[in-house]
Coordinates of C-alpha atoms in Angstrom, one line a residue:
M259 CA 98.8 88.6 131.2
T260 CA 99.2 87.6 128.1
G261 CA 100.5 91.2 126.4
L262 CA 97.4 92.1 124.3
R263 CA 96.3 95.2 123.6
F264 CA 92.5 95.7 123.6
E265 CA 90.9 98.5 120.9
Q266 CA 87.1 99.4 120.9
P267 CA 87.0 100.1 116.8
R268 CA 86.0 103.8 115.9
D269 CA 87.8 104.0 112.5
D270 CA 87.2 101.8 109.6
A271 CA 91.0 100.3 110.1
A272 CA 89.8 98.8 113.5
F273 CA 85.9 97.9 112.3
K274 CA 87.6 96.0 109.1
D275 CA 90.0 94.2 111.7
W276 CA 86.4 93.1 114.1
Q277 CA 85.1 92.2 110.6
H278 CA 87.8 90.0 109.6
V279 CA 87.8 88.0 113.0
H280 CA 84.3 87.5 112.7
N281 CA 83.8 86.4 109.7
V282 CA 86.6 83.8 109.6
V283 CA 85.4 82.2 112.7
I284 CA 81.5 82.0 111.4
P285 CA 82.1 81.5 107.8
T286 CA 78.0 81.0 107.3
H287 CA 77.4 84.7 108.7
H288 CA 80.0 86.9 106.5
L289 CA 78.9 90.7 107.7
S290 CA 79.5 93.9 105.9
L291 CA 81.5 96.8 107.0
D292 CA 78.1 98.4 107.6
D293 CA 76.9 95.6 109.4
V294 CA 79.9 95.9 111.9
R295 CA 79.4 99.4 112.4
E296 CA 75.6 99.1 113.6
R297 CA 76.5 96.5 115.9
A298 CA 79.2 99.1 117.0
R299 CA 75.9 101.3 118.0
R300 CA 74.2 98.3 119.4
H301 CA 77.1 96.3 121.2
R302 CA 80.3 96.8 122.7
L303 CA 82.9 95.5 120.4
E304 CA 86.6 95.2 121.1
V305 CA 89.9 93.9 119.4
A306 CA 92.5 92.3 120.2
Y307 CA 96.2 92.6 119.3
L308 CA 99.2 90.8 120.1
G309 CA 101.5 93.7 119.0
E310 CA 100.2 94.9 116.2
E311 CA 98.8 91.2 115.3
L312 CA 95.0 90.9 115.5
I313 CA 94.4 88.1 117.3
G314 CA 91.0 88.4 118.1
C315 CA 87.7 90.0 118.9
S316 CA 84.8 90.3 121.2
T317 CA 81.0 91.4 121.3
V318 CA 79.2 92.0 124.4
R319 CA 75.3 92.4 123.7
P320 CA 73.9 94.4 126.8
P321 CA 70.8 93.1 128.9
E322 CA 67.8 95.0 127.0
G323 CA 63.9 95.8 128.0
G324 CA 64.6 94.5 132.0
S325 CA 65.8 91.4 130.8
G326 CA 68.8 91.6 132.7
T327 CA 70.6 88.6 130.4
A328 CA 73.9 90.0 128.2
T329 CA 75.1 87.9 126.0
V330 CA 79.2 88.0 125.5
I331 CA 81.1 86.0 122.6
A332 CA 84.8 85.8 122.4
R333 CA 86.3 84.5 119.2
V334 CA 90.1 84.1 118.7
L335 CA 91.5 83.1 115.2
A336 CA 92.8 79.7 115.1
A337 CA 96.3 80.0 114.9
Y338 CA 96.5 82.0 118.4
R339 CA 94.1 79.6 120.4
R340 CA 94.9 77.6 123.6
R341 CA 97.7 80.6 124.5
G342 CA 95.1 82.0 127.1
F343 CA 93.8 85.2 124.8
G344 CA 90.4 83.3 124.5
E345 CA 90.5 83.6 128.5
E346 CA 91.6 87.4 128.5
L347 CA 88.9 88.6 126.2
Y348 CA 85.9 86.4 127.6
A349 CA 87.2 87.8 131.2
R350 CA 86.7 91.3 129.5
G351 CA 83.5 90.8 128.6
L352 CA 82.1 89.2 131.5
E353 CA 83.1 91.9 133.4
R354 CA 82.0 94.7 131.2
A355 CA 78.4 92.6 130.7
R356 CA 78.2 92.7 134.6
E357 CA 79.0 96.3 134.5
L358 CA 76.2 97.0 132.3
G359 CA 73.5 95.2 135.0
A360 CA 73.7 91.6 133.3
E361 CA 72.2 89.2 136.2
V362 CA 72.3 86.5 133.6
V363 CA 74.9 85.7 130.7
E364 CA 74.8 83.7 127.5
T365 CA 76.5 82.9 124.4
C366 CA 76.2 81.5 121.3
V367 CA 78.4 79.4 118.9
L368 CA 78.8 77.9 115.7
A369 CA 78.4 74.1 116.1
S370 CA 81.3 73.7 113.5
N371 CA 83.7 75.7 116.3
E372 CA 84.7 72.6 118.2
D373 CA 86.8 74.7 119.8
G374 CA 84.7 77.7 120.9
L375 CA 82.0 75.3 122.3
R376 CA 84.7 73.2 124.4
F377 CA 85.6 76.3 125.9
A378 CA 81.7 77.7 126.8
L379 CA 81.3 74.6 128.4
K380 CA 85.0 74.7 130.2
H381 CA 83.4 78.0 131.6
G382 CA 80.5 76.9 132.8
F383 CA 78.2 77.6 130.1
V384 CA 75.2 75.0 129.2
E385 CA 73.3 74.5 126.0
T386 CA 70.1 75.5 126.0
E387 CA 68.9 75.8 122.5
R388 CA 70.2 74.4 118.8
Y389 CA 68.6 76.0 116.0
L390 CA 69.2 76.9 112.3
L391 CA 68.9 80.2 110.8
P392 CA 67.7 80.6 107.7
G393 CA 69.6 79.4 104.7
D394 CA 72.3 77.8 107.0
T395 CA 73.5 74.5 107.2
I396 CA 75.3 74.4 110.6
P397 CA 73.2 75.0 113.8
W398 CA 73.6 77.9 116.5
I399 CA 74.0 76.8 120.0
D400 CA 72.9 79.1 122.3
L401 CA 74.5 78.5 125.7
R402 CA 74.1 80.4 129.5
L403 CA 76.3 80.7 132.4
T404 CA 75.2 78.7 135.4

């Protein structure tokens, strides 16, 4: 274990921490605090701390409409990468997705996040689609766990 502490955000301080990591790792798709609160109602969000230091966050989008497909996203701030923290975030997210009935697990990575893409490929994900959201210039990559 790496000594991480995980927290499901329930107040504005934790929502702001989750928002900060998301907006730093995904600079092309900034979320407001209201956006984060809304996501917390639909998805399972977690924030990861090393002691009191914010190091990352995760999202698990549960299967919907009988699809059996969940999305697991782990984000780690650049200064804390390659130290096993992404492994813990991902493992927790994968376990939660399975608890929620996932038969298929997907993730998505911003193409400019080379560390994130390398992490996903190393963990058995394969690319299924690349696309641009309206107004974006950097593609998103959807991947599926094989």
